[in-house]
Amino acid sequence: MAKVTIDGIEVEVADGTTILNAARQIGGEVVPPAMCYYSSLKDTGGKCRVCLVKVTQGSAKDPRPMPKLVASCRTPVMDGMVVQNITSQEVLEARKGVVEFLLINHPLDCPICDQAGECDLQNLAYEHGAAKTRYEEDRRTFEKIDIGDKIKLHMTRCILCYRCTFVADQLTNERVHGVINRGDASEISTYIEKAVDNEFSGNMIDVCPVGALTDKTFRFKSRVWFTKPLDAHRNCDKCCGKVVLWTKGDDVLRVSARKDQYGEVKEYICNECRYDHKNMNDWTIEGPRHIDKHSVISQNHYEKIDMQKLKLDIERQIQFQKGKQLPETNQSPA
Amino acid sequence: MSEQIKPIQFSAETMDLVQRIIKRYPEGRQKSALLPILHIAQAEFDGWLSTPVMDYVASILSIKPIEVYEVASFYTMFNLEPVGKCLIEVCQTGPCWLRGADDIVEHFEKKLNIKVGETTADGMFTLKTVECLGSCGTAPMLQCGSDYYENLTTEKVDTLIEKLRSSNQRSTYMKSNMQEI
Amino acid sequence: MARLLEHINVPGINTFDVYRKHGGYKSVEKALKTMTPDEVTEEVKKSGLRGRGGAGFPAGMKWSFLDRKSDKPRYLVCNADESEPGTFKDRYLMEKIPHVLIEGMITSSYALGAKTSYIYVRGEYMYIIRILEKAIEEARANGFLGKNILGTDYSLELYVQPGGGAYICGEETALLESLEGKRGNPRLKPPFPAVAGLYASPTVVNNVETISAVCSIVNESGDEYAKIGVGKSTGTKLISASGHINKPGVYEIELGLPVEEFIYSDQYCGGIWKGRKLKAVVAGGSSVPILPAELILKTAKGEPRLMSYESLSDGGFATGTMLGSGGFIVMDETACIVRNLWTFTRFYHHESCGQCSPCREGTGWMEKVLHRIEHGHGHMEDIDLLVDVAKKIEGNTICPLGDAAAWPVASAIRHFREEFEYHVKYPEKVKNPKHFELEPFRSEKVLAGV
Ligand SMILES: Cc1cc2nc3c(=O)[nH]c(=O)nc-3n(C[C@H](O)[C@H](O)[C@H](O)COP(=O)(O)O)c2cc1C
Ligand code: SF4
Ligand code: SF4
Ligand code: FES
Ligand code: FES
């Protein structure tokens, strides 16, 4: 076991635990955000850099601070380690920088993006970003493409977290998509016209932190905040069968895996559950899905979503991208 | 663009070399041979890597095609589209720029009547600007196939264009086609 | 002490026979027949030899970190990726005296207990690969490679691996990825290569020049080697000199040589070309901070600046720089600092692997802003914006390429801010790409050189 102090709170965790997971054991404000790390996918993390923290004391044995900020998702704790997350101005500044980097080439299409309301980048930008972009160059754009008949890829929105490639490597036996080109020309692609078609490929949609991979079978194209999420399950011989149904009236508009408070899926679902059972009768309904307060759409719960606030959120996003200064806070008018 | 005429298959001799390269690495690490084999494939199949060629390389190494696409598109020496017989790569980074690389590029554009990134109508030359080739002490310079041409002047460029045209050979990274200039 | 380039002008020195006649492969004989691997490592430690690839990490110490308890095979990988703008010394060495590298590889592999070693050469140096392969064949034919070298029970296979065109593969973990046939994405550390490198086995990665220097260290002892140079900068260093000088080329200097002598002596650069004045120098390859004439010749304290790790970094980044890879790029009074910087930033933008967001997005951003300024479309705020973007990249990335992209920007603005402002103020003048050739930028500060 190792004792580690994060933002002044001490926690004891198993050896080899990362700083991020130690912070998650404490919970609350001290948990760094994570855009590329995904605990149920091996080797993820380290890339987006939003989880950077400051290690002011390396360990009890070697108390020297670490010279640079470290990626908390990939740095194991040491006994006696002291970490600063939100108590370090340096960390907050660096994080603000990373958020800005992630946004400079991100499109201005939140109002028409399927992910709006459940986008990790949107949440991150509100909590950690500046209110104004300084980027006035041309943005990178890509054509949107279908990868198979079930998944749409809006590469323009991708933040290159690599999670979907890890899904394909670790959950399926035949990866046909990957990262091609390099630098800021990198893109998620099958390179040739090829369908991503595999029993578990649909999980790519759930792990994608932004609206780059979306479910083409999302029926009636409803905004997510007009839908009512229900926990449900069925007996499935391929997967756990535990899902969230996104419903409107008696219609099942979309089926997804269940995400925890950090937006992570712990139990993946198969494509049959995801795509082929859009009928309420196929499922045993457990009850309404509890939505974490983290999410932009959830402050008031889905049924009575505060439309006023939502409108403000989206406007704020657009204004950010246009570089106009807006109030720092994200409060909806009383 | 030009059709791939040759069947996609290495000659027996090339295949022998490929197999020897694979043996340089431990058992199960045959993917290590990917870069050397892509170089060989590019030289063998008209100076670029078409999808069928990359799929062929994948099959030789028993890896997934996407693994080859990912790698080939990462490295600048692999052409994923057809190029002219002579790919002229002029270095434009700081040290070369300090000694007049811009003038060399401009001269090529004028002489060949193409812009950087384009291929002449006869398919003989493609002009490309590249980053430092480790020849800054003999700047300005260019690479054509495996050959370095250094201390360039516009006169030398004229001679080079002429000689390459009359040699009418495809230059590849695998074989020298050095011209006296 | 024998120098690396001592026999460079001997005709046929690129062949085994001539090289051997001039004392070649003696270190292999000495090490394999009279020394234990640990004794060889000990000599390298004593020599104080520091990595010549850029970071200057003590080679002996790196060797001693190699996990010798692991039951996995160990590897020595030579980094011949040489792609840092301004650097061409490894190419020169491998082209002219390939056997010194082969000899160094054998002796070093023996010290590290490697049974298979690789030399990773940037793909563009394909003709160098042929030269090395020929040298390896010769060495093998003469019993210096293969099974039971010189009748001892030490066996070694040595292979040359081509890259595919990617500067980032010079970063040692990206190099290992590339050698495994993958994209050149640097790995997250730890684990370090000494524990889990090539094929997850203990691995040492060293630069061409570092490995070549091992030959004379073993021949003449580490203590002898440590006698040359100055302080912790022991030995000789190959410097690639380029830019606006009379005699560009590769020079082997004893560390500690005054910078002024290096620039102006006929033995080395031979002074600034066309009788012009010195304006600025990038002393260690494009990644290191640029210094104006007065700061490269003398430190802020007014002492003569020397070609050594310590002296070049004297004053920190405020007034100093780094020895880096020894790529010495000289600019005369007509050079435009902004345009030169733009080419560097374009380079880093082009070479970023794209894995981590600050470098992937930040390098492109900086390039675009610099392109605007240089082409007469800049705003005054852009200058501070560049400083801030560089600051947000620096230290926050997976590998040091992010820092390498940030430092040139930060230092150019630190020392030449007036010139950036000039570009913003006089857009019409800078629209001509040769603006300062027509009329050098005059500033008391930057033209205080000799
Ligand atoms: C972006 C980047 C590029 C590098 N390129 C090279 C290179 O081309 N050659 C080299 O020897 N080292 C290069 N290095 C340094 C290597 O990572 C490594 O430190 C070096 O090979 C170790 O050898 P040495 O200790 O003998 O210098 C580079 C580092 C970075 C971050
Ligand atoms: S498509 Fe989504 S999951 Fe895949 S790399 Fe991009 S952002 Fe990540
Ligand atoms: S710093 Fe740049 S080159 Fe290095 S890992 Fe990150 S994106 Fe790749
Ligand atoms: S979550 Fe740690 S770097 Fe992305
Ligand atoms: S800058 Fe052109 S070869 Fe180095």
Short mmCIF file of C-alpha atoms and ligand atoms in Angstrom, two decimals, chain C residues 168 186 351-356 359-360 397-402, ligand 3:
data_model
loop_
_atom_site.label_atom_id
_atom_site.label_comp_id
_atom_site.label_asym_id
_atom_site.label_seq_id
_atom_site.Cartn_x
_atom_site.Cartn_y
_atom_site.Cartn_z
CA ILE C 168 10.86 12.11 -34.34
CA PRO C 186 7.47 8.19 -28.57
CA GLU C 351 7.70 16.47 -37.66
CA SER C 352 5.37 16.35 -34.65
CA CYS C 353 4.09 12.79 -34.32
CA GLY C 354 0.72 14.16 -33.28
CA GLN C 355 0.21 12.01 -30.22
CA CYS C 356 -0.12 14.67 -27.60
CA CYS C 359 2.66 19.66 -29.54
CA ARG C 360 0.24 18.50 -32.24
CA THR C 397 4.33 17.07 -23.74
CA ILE C 398 5.16 13.37 -23.91
CA CYS C 399 8.59 13.81 -25.42
CA PRO C 400 11.11 16.66 -25.73
CA LEU C 401 10.07 17.56 -29.27
CA GLY C 402 7.58 19.91 -27.69
S1 SF4 D 3 5.76 16.09 -27.97
FE1 SF4 D 3 5.17 16.04 -30.14
S2 SF4 D 3 6.49 14.52 -31.04
FE2 SF4 D 3 6.58 14.20 -28.81
S3 SF4 D 3 5.00 12.70 -28.40
FE3 SF4 D 3 4.00 14.69 -28.22
S4 SF4 D 3 3.15 15.07 -30.27
FE4 SF4 D 3 4.64 13.44 -30.47
#
